Coordinates of C-alpha atoms in Angstrom, one line a residue:
X1 CA -53.1 -56.3 48.7
X2 CA -51.3 -58.1 51.5
X3 CA -52.1 -57.1 55.1
X4 CA -50.0 -58.4 58.0
X5 CA -51.5 -58.0 61.5
X6 CA -49.3 -58.2 64.6
X7 CA -51.4 -59.5 67.5
X8 CA -54.9 -61.0 67.7
X9 CA -57.4 -60.8 70.5
X10 CA -59.7 -57.7 70.3
X11 CA -58.2 -55.2 67.9
X12 CA -56.2 -57.6 65.6
X13 CA -58.9 -60.2 65.2
X14 CA -61.6 -57.6 64.6
X15 CA -59.4 -55.9 62.0
X16 CA -58.8 -59.2 60.2
X17 CA -62.5 -60.1 60.1
X18 CA -63.5 -56.6 58.9
X19 CA -60.8 -56.7 56.2
X20 CA -62.2 -60.0 54.8
X21 CA -65.7 -58.7 54.8
X22 CA -64.6 -55.7 52.8
X23 CA -62.3 -57.6 50.4
X24 CA -62.3 -61.1 49.2
X25 CA -59.1 -60.6 47.4
X26 CA -56.9 -59.3 50.2
X27 CA -54.2 -61.7 51.6
X28 CA -54.4 -61.4 55.4
X29 CA -51.8 -62.9 57.8
X30 CA -52.1 -62.6 61.6
X31 CA -49.1 -63.4 63.9
X32 CA -50.0 -64.0 67.5
X33 CA -47.3 -64.6 70.1
X34 CA -49.6 -66.6 72.5
X35 CA -51.4 -69.8 71.6
X36 CA -54.8 -68.1 71.3
X37 CA -55.9 -65.7 68.6
X38 CA -59.1 -64.4 70.2
X39 CA -60.0 -64.8 73.8
X40 CA -62.1 -63.2 76.5
X41 CA -59.6 -61.3 78.7
X42 CA -62.4 -60.1 81.0
X43 CA -63.5 -63.7 81.6
X44 CA -60.1 -64.9 82.8
X45 CA -60.7 -64.3 86.6
X46 CA -64.0 -66.1 86.4
X47 CA -62.3 -69.3 85.0
X48 CA -59.9 -69.2 87.9
X49 CA -62.8 -68.9 90.3
X50 CA -64.8 -71.8 88.6
X51 CA -67.7 -69.6 87.4
X52 CA -66.6 -70.5 83.9
X53 CA -65.9 -74.2 84.0
X54 CA -64.9 -75.1 80.4
X55 CA -61.6 -73.5 79.3
X56 CA -62.8 -73.6 75.7
X57 CA -65.4 -71.1 76.7
X58 CA -62.6 -68.5 77.0
X59 CA -61.6 -69.0 73.4
X60 CA -63.8 -67.0 71.0
X61 CA -62.2 -68.3 67.9
X62 CA -59.5 -70.8 67.0
X63 CA -57.1 -70.5 64.0
X64 CA -59.1 -73.3 62.3
X65 CA -62.5 -71.7 62.9
X66 CA -61.2 -68.3 61.8
X67 CA -59.8 -69.8 58.6
X68 CA -63.0 -71.6 57.8
X69 CA -65.1 -68.5 58.2
X70 CA -62.8 -65.8 56.9
X71 CA -59.9 -67.5 55.1
X72 CA -57.4 -65.6 57.2
X73 CA -54.0 -67.1 57.8
X74 CA -53.9 -67.1 61.6
X75 CA -50.5 -68.2 63.0
X76 CA -50.3 -68.6 66.8
X77 CA -47.1 -69.1 68.7
X78 CA -45.4 -66.8 66.1
X79 CA -43.6 -63.8 67.6
X80 CA -42.9 -60.8 65.5
X81 CA -39.4 -59.7 66.6
X82 CA -38.7 -56.7 64.4
X83 CA -40.4 -54.3 62.0
X84 CA -38.6 -53.1 58.8
X85 CA -40.7 -50.2 57.4
X86 CA -38.0 -49.4 54.8
X87 CA -38.5 -52.8 53.1
X88 CA -42.0 -53.4 54.2
X89 CA -41.3 -56.7 56.1
X90 CA -41.5 -58.0 59.6
X91 CA -39.2 -60.5 61.2
X92 CA -41.0 -63.5 62.7
X93 CA -40.0 -66.4 65.0
X94 CA -41.9 -69.6 65.2
X95 CA -41.8 -70.2 69.0
X96 CA -42.5 -74.0 68.5
X97 CA -39.8 -74.8 65.9
X98 CA -37.4 -71.9 66.4
X99 CA -37.6 -71.1 62.7
X100 CA -37.0 -67.4 61.8
X101 CA -38.2 -65.7 58.6
X102 CA -39.3 -62.4 57.1
X103 CA -42.9 -61.7 56.0
X104 CA -43.7 -58.9 53.5
X105 CA -46.7 -56.6 53.7
X106 CA -48.4 -53.9 51.8
X107 CA -50.2 -52.7 54.9
X108 CA -49.3 -53.4 58.5
X109 CA -51.6 -53.3 61.6
X110 CA -50.0 -53.4 65.0
X111 CA -52.2 -54.8 67.7
X112 CA -49.6 -55.9 70.3
X113 CA -51.8 -55.0 73.3
X114 CA -50.5 -54.2 76.7
X115 CA -48.4 -56.2 79.2
X116 CA -48.8 -56.4 82.9
X117 CA -46.8 -53.7 84.6
X118 CA -43.9 -55.4 86.4
X119 CA -41.9 -53.0 88.5
X120 CA -38.2 -53.8 88.9
X121 CA -38.6 -55.2 92.4
X122 CA -36.7 -57.9 94.1
X123 CA -38.5 -61.3 93.8
X124 CA -40.8 -60.4 90.9
X125 CA -39.7 -63.6 89.1
X126 CA -40.5 -66.0 92.0
X127 CA -42.6 -69.1 91.2
X128 CA -45.4 -68.0 93.5
X129 CA -45.6 -64.5 92.0
X130 CA -48.0 -64.4 89.1
X131 CA -49.4 -62.0 86.5
X132 CA -52.8 -62.3 84.8
X133 CA -53.1 -61.1 81.2
X134 CA -53.3 -64.1 78.8
X135 CA -55.0 -67.5 78.7
X136 CA -51.6 -69.1 79.5
X137 CA -51.3 -66.9 82.7
X138 CA -54.8 -68.1 83.7
X139 CA -53.9 -71.7 83.3
X140 CA -50.7 -71.3 85.3
X141 CA -52.7 -69.8 88.2
X142 CA -55.5 -72.3 88.0
X143 CA -53.0 -75.2 87.9
X144 CA -51.1 -73.8 90.9
X145 CA -54.4 -73.5 92.9
X146 CA -55.4 -77.1 91.9
X147 CA -52.0 -78.5 92.8
X148 CA -51.1 -76.5 95.9
X149 CA -54.5 -75.6 97.4
X150 CA -53.3 -72.1 98.6
X151 CA -55.2 -70.7 101.6
X152 CA -54.1 -67.1 101.2
X153 CA -53.4 -64.6 98.4
X154 CA -52.1 -61.1 98.2
X155 CA -53.1 -59.1 95.1
X156 CA -50.9 -56.0 94.3
X157 CA -53.3 -53.7 92.6
X158 CA -57.0 -52.8 92.9
X159 CA -58.1 -52.2 89.3
X160 CA -60.5 -54.3 87.2
X161 CA -58.5 -57.5 87.1
X162 CA -57.3 -57.2 90.7
X163 CA -60.9 -56.7 92.0
X164 CA -62.4 -59.5 89.8
X165 CA -59.7 -61.9 90.8
X166 CA -60.0 -61.0 94.5
X167 CA -63.7 -61.9 94.4
X168 CA -63.1 -65.2 92.6
X169 CA -60.3 -66.2 95.0
X170 CA -62.4 -65.3 98.0
X171 CA -65.2 -67.4 96.6
X172 CA -62.7 -70.3 96.5
X173 CA -62.3 -69.8 100.2
X174 CA -59.0 -68.0 100.3
X175 CA -58.0 -65.2 102.7
X176 CA -57.4 -62.3 100.3
X177 CA -55.7 -59.0 100.8
X178 CA -55.5 -56.2 98.2
X179 CA -52.4 -53.9 98.4
X180 CA -52.5 -50.7 96.6
X181 CA -50.4 -47.5 96.7
X182 CA -53.4 -45.1 96.1
X183 CA -55.8 -45.0 99.0
X184 CA -58.7 -46.3 97.0
X185 CA -59.7 -49.1 94.6
X186 CA -60.8 -48.5 91.1
X187 CA -59.3 -45.2 89.9
X188 CA -62.1 -44.4 87.4
X189 CA -64.2 -43.6 90.4
X190 CA -63.9 -40.6 92.7
X191 CA -62.8 -41.5 96.3
X192 CA -66.3 -40.8 97.6
X193 CA -67.9 -43.2 95.2
X194 CA -65.1 -45.8 95.7
X195 CA -66.2 -45.9 99.4
X196 CA -69.2 -48.0 98.4
X197 CA -66.9 -50.5 96.6
X198 CA -64.7 -50.7 99.6
X199 CA -67.6 -51.4 101.8
X200 CA -68.8 -54.3 99.6
X201 CA -65.3 -55.8 99.4
X202 CA -64.8 -55.6 103.2
X203 CA -68.2 -57.1 103.9
X204 CA -67.1 -60.2 102.1
X205 CA -64.0 -60.6 104.1
X206 CA -61.3 -59.1 101.8
X207 CA -58.7 -57.1 103.6
X208 CA -57.6 -53.8 102.1
X209 CA -54.1 -52.4 102.5
X210 CA -54.6 -49.1 100.9
X211 CA -51.9 -46.4 100.7
X212 CA -49.2 -49.0 100.9
X213 CA -46.1 -49.3 98.7
X214 CA -44.8 -52.8 97.7
X215 CA -41.0 -53.0 97.7
X216 CA -40.4 -56.6 96.8
X217 CA -41.1 -60.3 97.5
X218 CA -39.3 -63.0 99.4
X219 CA -39.9 -66.7 99.7
X220 CA -40.5 -67.8 103.3
X221 CA -42.1 -70.8 105.0
X222 CA -43.4 -72.2 101.7
X223 CA -45.1 -69.0 100.8
X224 CA -44.2 -65.4 99.8
X225 CA -43.6 -62.3 101.9
X226 CA -44.8 -59.1 100.3
X227 CA -42.4 -56.4 101.5
X228 CA -44.1 -53.1 102.3
X229 CA -42.4 -49.8 102.7
X230 CA -42.2 -48.9 106.4
X231 CA -44.3 -51.8 107.5
X232 CA -44.2 -55.4 108.4
X233 CA -44.5 -57.7 105.4
X234 CA -47.7 -59.6 104.4
X235 CA -47.4 -63.3 104.0
X236 CA -49.4 -65.3 101.5
X237 CA -49.4 -68.6 99.6
X238 CA -49.5 -66.8 96.3
X239 CA -49.2 -63.3 95.0
X240 CA -50.7 -61.8 91.8
X241 CA -49.3 -58.6 90.3
X242 CA -52.3 -56.6 89.1
X243 CA -51.0 -53.1 89.3
X244 CA -52.0 -52.2 85.7
X245 CA -50.8 -52.6 82.2
X246 CA -48.2 -50.9 80.0
X247 CA -48.5 -50.6 76.2
X248 CA -46.4 -53.3 74.6
X249 CA -44.6 -51.1 72.1
X250 CA -40.9 -52.2 72.1
X251 CA -41.2 -53.2 68.4
X252 CA -42.7 -49.8 67.4
X253 CA -40.0 -48.0 69.3
X254 CA -37.2 -49.9 67.7
X255 CA -38.7 -49.3 64.3
X256 CA -38.8 -45.5 64.9
X257 CA -42.6 -45.0 65.2
X258 CA -43.6 -42.0 67.2
X259 CA -44.5 -42.9 70.8
X260 CA -46.4 -40.8 73.3
X261 CA -48.1 -41.1 76.7
X262 CA -46.9 -44.2 78.7
X263 CA -45.0 -45.2 75.6
X264 CA -48.2 -45.7 73.6
X265 CA -48.1 -45.6 69.8
X266 CA -49.2 -42.2 68.5
X267 CA -52.0 -42.5 65.9
X268 CA -54.3 -40.1 64.1
X269 CA -58.1 -40.5 64.1
X270 CA -57.7 -42.9 61.1
X271 CA -55.5 -45.1 63.3
X272 CA -52.5 -44.3 61.2
X273 CA -49.1 -44.2 62.9
X274 CA -46.2 -41.8 62.0
X275 CA -44.9 -44.3 59.4
X276 CA -46.8 -44.7 56.1
X277 CA -48.9 -47.8 55.7
X278 CA -48.6 -48.8 59.3
X279 CA -51.7 -48.7 61.5
X280 CA -52.0 -49.4 65.2
X281 CA -55.0 -50.3 67.4
X282 CA -56.0 -51.4 70.9
X283 CA -54.3 -51.2 74.2
X284 CA -50.9 -50.1 72.7
X285 CA -52.1 -46.8 71.2
X286 CA -52.4 -43.3 72.5
X287 CA -55.8 -41.7 71.7
X288 CA -57.7 -38.6 72.6
X289 CA -60.0 -38.6 75.6
X290 CA -63.4 -37.9 74.2
X291 CA -64.4 -35.5 77.0
X292 CA -61.2 -33.7 77.8
X293 CA -59.5 -33.9 74.4
X294 CA -56.2 -34.7 76.1
X295 CA -53.9 -37.6 75.2
X296 CA -54.9 -40.9 77.0
X297 CA -54.1 -44.6 77.0
X298 CA -57.3 -46.5 77.7
X299 CA -57.1 -50.3 77.9
X300 CA -60.6 -51.5 77.2
X301 CA -62.0 -54.1 74.8
X302 CA -64.7 -51.8 73.3
X303 CA -62.3 -49.2 72.0
X304 CA -59.9 -51.8 70.7
X305 CA -62.7 -53.5 68.7
X306 CA -63.8 -50.2 67.2
X307 CA -60.2 -49.2 66.3
X308 CA -59.6 -52.5 64.6
X309 CA -62.7 -51.9 62.4
X310 CA -61.6 -48.4 61.6
X311 CA -58.1 -49.4 60.5
X312 CA -59.6 -52.1 58.3
X313 CA -62.0 -49.6 56.7
X314 CA -59.3 -47.2 55.9
X315 CA -56.9 -49.9 54.5
X316 CA -59.8 -50.8 52.1
X317 CA -60.2 -47.3 50.9
X318 CA -62.7 -45.9 53.3
X319 CA -62.5 -42.9 55.6
X320 CA -63.5 -44.0 59.1
X321 CA -62.5 -41.9 62.0
X322 CA -62.1 -42.6 65.7
X323 CA -63.5 -39.8 67.8
X324 CA -61.7 -40.7 71.0
X325 CA -62.2 -42.9 74.0
X326 CA -64.7 -42.2 76.7
X327 CA -63.7 -44.9 79.1
X328 CA -67.1 -46.4 79.8
X329 CA -66.8 -49.4 82.1
X330 CA -68.7 -51.7 84.4
X331 CA -67.6 -54.2 87.0
X332 CA -69.3 -56.8 89.2
X333 CA -68.1 -56.7 92.8
X334 CA -69.8 -59.6 94.6
X335 CA -73.4 -58.5 94.7
X336 CA -72.6 -54.9 93.8
X337 CA -72.4 -53.3 90.3
X338 CA -70.1 -50.3 89.8
X339 CA -70.0 -48.4 86.5
X340 CA -68.4 -45.2 85.2
X341 CA -68.2 -43.2 82.0
X342 CA -66.4 -40.0 80.9
X343 CA -64.2 -38.4 83.5
X344 CA -64.7 -38.3 87.2
X345 CA -64.7 -35.1 89.2
X346 CA -61.1 -35.6 90.4
X347 CA -59.7 -36.0 86.9
X348 CA -61.9 -33.3 85.4
X349 CA -60.4 -30.8 87.8
X350 CA -56.9 -32.1 87.1
X351 CA -57.6 -31.4 83.4
X352 CA -58.4 -27.8 84.2
X353 CA -62.2 -28.1 83.9
X354 CA -64.4 -26.2 86.3
X355 CA -66.3 -29.2 87.4
X356 CA -69.2 -29.7 89.8
X357 CA -71.4 -32.7 90.5
X358 CA -74.8 -33.8 91.9
X359 CA -75.1 -36.9 94.0
X360 CA -78.4 -38.8 94.3
X361 CA -79.7 -42.0 95.7
X362 CA -82.6 -43.2 93.6
X363 CA -84.4 -46.6 93.7
X364 CA -83.6 -49.0 90.9
X365 CA -87.3 -49.1 90.0
X366 CA -90.6 -47.8 91.3
X367 CA -90.6 -47.9 95.1
X368 CA -94.1 -49.5 95.4
X369 CA -93.0 -52.5 93.2
X370 CA -91.2 -55.2 95.3
X371 CA -87.5 -55.7 95.2
X372 CA -86.2 -52.2 94.5
X373 CA -82.7 -51.3 95.7
X374 CA -81.1 -48.0 96.2
X375 CA -78.3 -47.0 93.9
X376 CA -75.8 -44.1 94.3
X377 CA -75.3 -41.8 91.3
X378 CA -72.8 -39.1 90.8
X379 CA -73.1 -36.9 87.6
X380 CA -70.3 -34.6 86.8
X381 CA -70.7 -31.4 84.7
X382 CA -68.9 -28.2 83.8
X383 CA -70.0 -25.2 85.7
X384 CA -71.4 -22.4 83.5
X385 CA -71.9 -24.5 80.4
X386 CA -73.4 -27.5 82.2
X387 CA -71.6 -29.7 79.7
X388 CA -71.9 -33.3 80.8
X389 CA -68.4 -34.6 81.7
X390 CA -68.9 -38.0 83.3
X391 CA -70.9 -40.2 85.7
X392 CA -70.5 -42.9 88.2
X393 CA -73.2 -45.3 89.4
X394 CA -72.9 -47.9 92.2
X395 CA -75.7 -50.2 93.2
X396 CA -77.4 -53.4 92.2
X397 CA -80.0 -53.9 89.4
X398 CA -80.3 -51.1 86.8
X399 CA -76.8 -49.7 87.2
X400 CA -75.6 -50.8 83.7
X401 CA -78.7 -49.4 82.1
X402 CA -78.2 -45.9 83.6
X403 CA -74.5 -45.7 82.8
X404 CA -75.1 -46.6 79.2
X405 CA -77.8 -43.9 78.9
X406 CA -75.3 -41.4 80.4
X407 CA -72.5 -42.6 78.1
X408 CA -74.7 -42.1 75.1
X409 CA -75.7 -38.6 76.4
X410 CA -72.0 -37.6 76.7
X411 CA -71.3 -38.9 73.2
X412 CA -74.2 -37.0 71.8
X413 CA -73.0 -33.8 73.4
X414 CA -76.0 -33.3 75.7
X415 CA -75.8 -31.0 78.6
X416 CA -76.4 -32.3 82.1
X417 CA -79.7 -30.3 82.1
X418 CA -80.9 -32.0 78.9
X419 CA -80.9 -35.3 80.8
X420 CA -84.3 -34.2 82.1
X421 CA -85.7 -34.4 78.5
X422 CA -84.7 -38.0 77.7
X423 CA -87.7 -40.1 77.0
X424 CA -86.8 -43.3 78.8
X425 CA -88.8 -46.5 79.1
X426 CA -90.9 -47.0 82.3
X427 CA -92.7 -49.9 83.9
X428 CA -92.7 -50.5 87.6
X429 CA -90.4 -53.5 87.6
X430 CA -87.7 -51.6 85.6
X431 CA -87.8 -47.9 86.5
X432 CA -89.7 -45.0 87.8
X433 CA -91.8 -42.5 85.8
X434 CA -89.0 -40.1 86.5
X435 CA -86.0 -42.2 85.8
X436 CA -82.8 -41.6 87.9
X437 CA -81.2 -40.1 84.8
X438 CA -84.0 -37.7 84.4
X439 CA -83.8 -36.9 88.1
X440 CA -80.1 -35.9 87.7
X441 CA -81.1 -33.5 85.0
X442 CA -83.8 -31.9 87.2
X443 CA -81.2 -31.5 90.0
X444 CA -78.7 -29.8 87.7
X445 CA -81.4 -27.6 86.3
X446 CA -82.4 -26.5 89.8
X447 CA -78.8 -25.5 90.5
X448 CA -78.5 -23.7 87.1
X449 CA -81.7 -21.6 87.7
X450 CA -81.0 -20.9 91.3
X451 CA -84.0 -22.9 92.6
X452 CA -81.6 -24.5 95.1
X453 CA -78.0 -24.1 96.3
X454 CA -76.0 -27.0 97.4
X455 CA -73.0 -27.8 99.6
X456 CA -70.8 -30.8 99.2
X457 CA -69.0 -33.3 101.3
X458 CA -65.7 -31.3 101.0
X459 CA -67.5 -28.2 102.4
X460 CA -68.6 -30.0 105.6
X461 CA -65.5 -29.1 107.7
X462 CA -65.7 -25.5 106.7
X463 CA -69.3 -24.9 107.7
X464 CA -69.7 -22.0 110.2
X465 CA -70.2 -23.7 113.6
X466 CA -69.7 -20.6 115.7
X467 CA -73.3 -19.5 115.5
X468 CA -72.9 -17.9 112.1
X469 CA -75.3 -20.4 110.5
X470 CA -78.0 -22.9 111.3
X471 CA -77.2 -26.6 110.7
X472 CA -80.5 -28.4 110.1
X473 CA -81.3 -32.1 109.9
X474 CA -84.9 -32.7 108.5
X475 CA -85.1 -36.5 108.9
X476 CA -87.3 -38.3 111.4
X477 CA -86.4 -38.6 115.0
X478 CA -85.8 -42.3 114.5
X479 CA -83.3 -41.7 111.6
X480 CA -81.6 -39.0 113.6
X481 CA -81.2 -41.3 116.6
X482 CA -79.5 -43.9 114.4
X483 CA -76.8 -41.5 113.4
X484 CA -76.3 -37.8 112.7
X485 CA -73.7 -35.1 112.3
X486 CA -72.7 -33.2 115.4
X487 CA -74.0 -29.7 115.4
X488 CA -77.1 -30.4 113.2
X489 CA -80.3 -29.8 115.0
X490 CA -83.4 -31.9 114.2
X491 CA -86.6 -30.5 112.8
X492 CA -88.4 -33.0 110.6
X493 CA -89.4 -31.6 107.2
X494 CA -93.1 -32.2 107.7
X495 CA -93.1 -29.9 110.8
X496 CA -90.7 -27.3 109.5
X497 CA -93.3 -24.6 108.6
X498 CA -94.7 -24.7 112.1
X499 CA -91.2 -24.4 113.7
X500 CA -89.6 -21.7 111.5
X501 CA -89.6 -19.5 114.6
X502 CA -86.8 -21.7 116.1
X503 CA -84.5 -20.6 113.3
X504 CA -82.7 -17.3 113.6
X505 CA -83.5 -14.9 110.8
X506 CA -80.7 -13.6 108.6
X507 CA -78.5 -16.7 109.1
X508 CA -77.9 -19.1 106.2
X509 CA -79.3 -22.6 106.8
X510 CA -77.4 -25.8 105.8
X511 CA -79.9 -28.6 105.4
X512 CA -79.4 -32.4 105.4
X513 CA -81.7 -35.4 105.1
X514 CA -81.1 -39.1 104.3
X515 CA -80.8 -38.8 100.5
X516 CA -81.1 -35.1 99.6
X517 CA -84.8 -35.1 98.6
X518 CA -86.5 -34.0 101.8
X519 CA -83.7 -31.5 102.4
X520 CA -84.4 -30.0 98.9
X521 CA -88.1 -29.7 99.9
X522 CA -87.0 -28.1 103.2
X523 CA -84.7 -25.6 101.2
X524 CA -87.7 -24.6 99.1
X525 CA -89.8 -24.0 102.2
X526 CA -87.0 -22.0 103.8
X527 CA -86.5 -19.9 100.7
X528 CA -90.2 -19.2 100.5
X529 CA -89.9 -17.7 104.0
X530 CA -86.9 -15.5 103.3
X531 CA -84.1 -17.8 104.4
X532 CA -80.9 -18.5 102.5
X533 CA -80.7 -22.3 102.4
X534 CA -78.2 -24.8 101.1
X535 CA -79.0 -28.5 100.4
X536 CA -76.4 -31.2 101.2
X537 CA -75.6 -33.2 98.1
X538 CA -76.0 -36.9 98.6
X539 CA -77.6 -36.8 102.0
X540 CA -76.6 -38.4 105.3
X541 CA -76.5 -41.9 103.7
X542 CA -73.7 -40.7 101.4
X543 CA -71.9 -38.8 104.1
X544 CA -72.0 -41.8 106.5
X545 CA -70.7 -44.3 103.8
X546 CA -67.8 -42.0 102.9
X547 CA -66.8 -41.1 106.4
X548 CA -67.0 -44.7 107.6
X549 CA -64.7 -45.7 104.8
X550 CA -62.2 -43.0 105.7
X551 CA -62.3 -44.1 109.3
X552 CA -61.6 -47.7 108.4
X553 CA -58.8 -46.8 106.0
X554 CA -57.1 -44.5 108.5
X555 CA -57.5 -47.0 111.3
X556 CA -56.0 -49.7 109.1
X557 CA -53.1 -47.4 108.4
X558 CA -52.5 -46.8 112.1
X559 CA -52.8 -50.4 113.0
X560 CA -51.0 -51.8 110.0
X561 CA -53.9 -53.7 108.4
X562 CA -57.5 -53.4 107.3
X563 CA -60.0 -55.3 109.5

């Protein structure tokens, strides 16, 4: 059996290694257009920033090392230019010699990946306008920085690569501005959770131009003007397009393979395409979202590796299935860690799900043990069924641990309430006896059983402020003095029982504290004395962070630039 693989990196290289482990007899040939068969995409910004110093550290395998270990014929700088399913061959061009030839196959795996999205804008091809996807792209940017010593950069796009690159360029001392059409960075997060990311980015001197549309690029005064719709241009010494990636599926389209969302290759759960004996994996394929069941294109290394293994299993006679992509991810943003899994609340509602969420602000470990930091957690669930839909966590230590537990819970089909039952490891330096994940489960259970009712940030503007309800802040006088919401009267929770006479009977009470814990206790006190009480999800800390972010974004829009 002869297997030809188009593309290396995550999906293709994994498939090749798995094929060899399953069959010593298979002939395996990999054609990779770039000069590198397997490299760490996610490490590229950190090489530019100098965190990773040795360029060889980016290369996980070389053609020579791969051949020694697996006896796989890895041919770099070879571009597959056409597929011929009718005669089971591919056309190949050696990019170093110009030689063109056809290679036959019994089974074909397509792993072409994705390419940086490059809109058809004036000036996209300018020397100082870069993209970042391959090792070669990385070296071009690094060489330009070393030779020209740019002092400023504009990044078009605020996703994973854009944010990681912004941090690394800022650490090199550059003035950095991120321009993005949506009014938030990092679309896997809801806008309220993205506010914490914005705050961290701004605190390190990065300017955000959110809600702006890039219309082109022009060379001027030795640099580049980034042309914005309806606004003055931004000037920088270099520009990087990081507005996302597009499945690189031109070959598949020309060969008549079925394409779907965003031009991704349609595959079944065995990673088989619409054409017999052709498989596809990685960033180029359309998959099912594990939570919503809807078609999705999810460009992450984890899914690509799993898909490559599954394709290899099935080629060798197995019956491996891909259940869908969940989109679990984590990113370092200076000192902050931000992670997500499943679907956020925004996308859950777009998918037609009746979604709700709880927001909590637990400590990373036991409060009495030194060094604990507050994290912000948002757990999304389906109303009625309490099916766990997704989660977002932003904070410092312990964020990655919690998101992985929540990702496993979603995959296992647990409800949000069942999070309370998870038996998680505890010691004071690492967690609390009631882990934050358990706490989320307790909170959802309280909602489900009617122990407490909650109101959310989006409800704040609709609260009855004409005397039809009582708005109550149960923090300390010191906390209240540092900041509060107009119209909320102060009665600290520890003195609430003695001051119930100050509340008008028969009126609902909307209660707030710093994080949501003391206000929950206050709601239970109020309910025990006949009041209808609602607890504010997330507390004043959450409200203040989100509203401050909105003010800064709106102010920047009015003034033309983030400060």
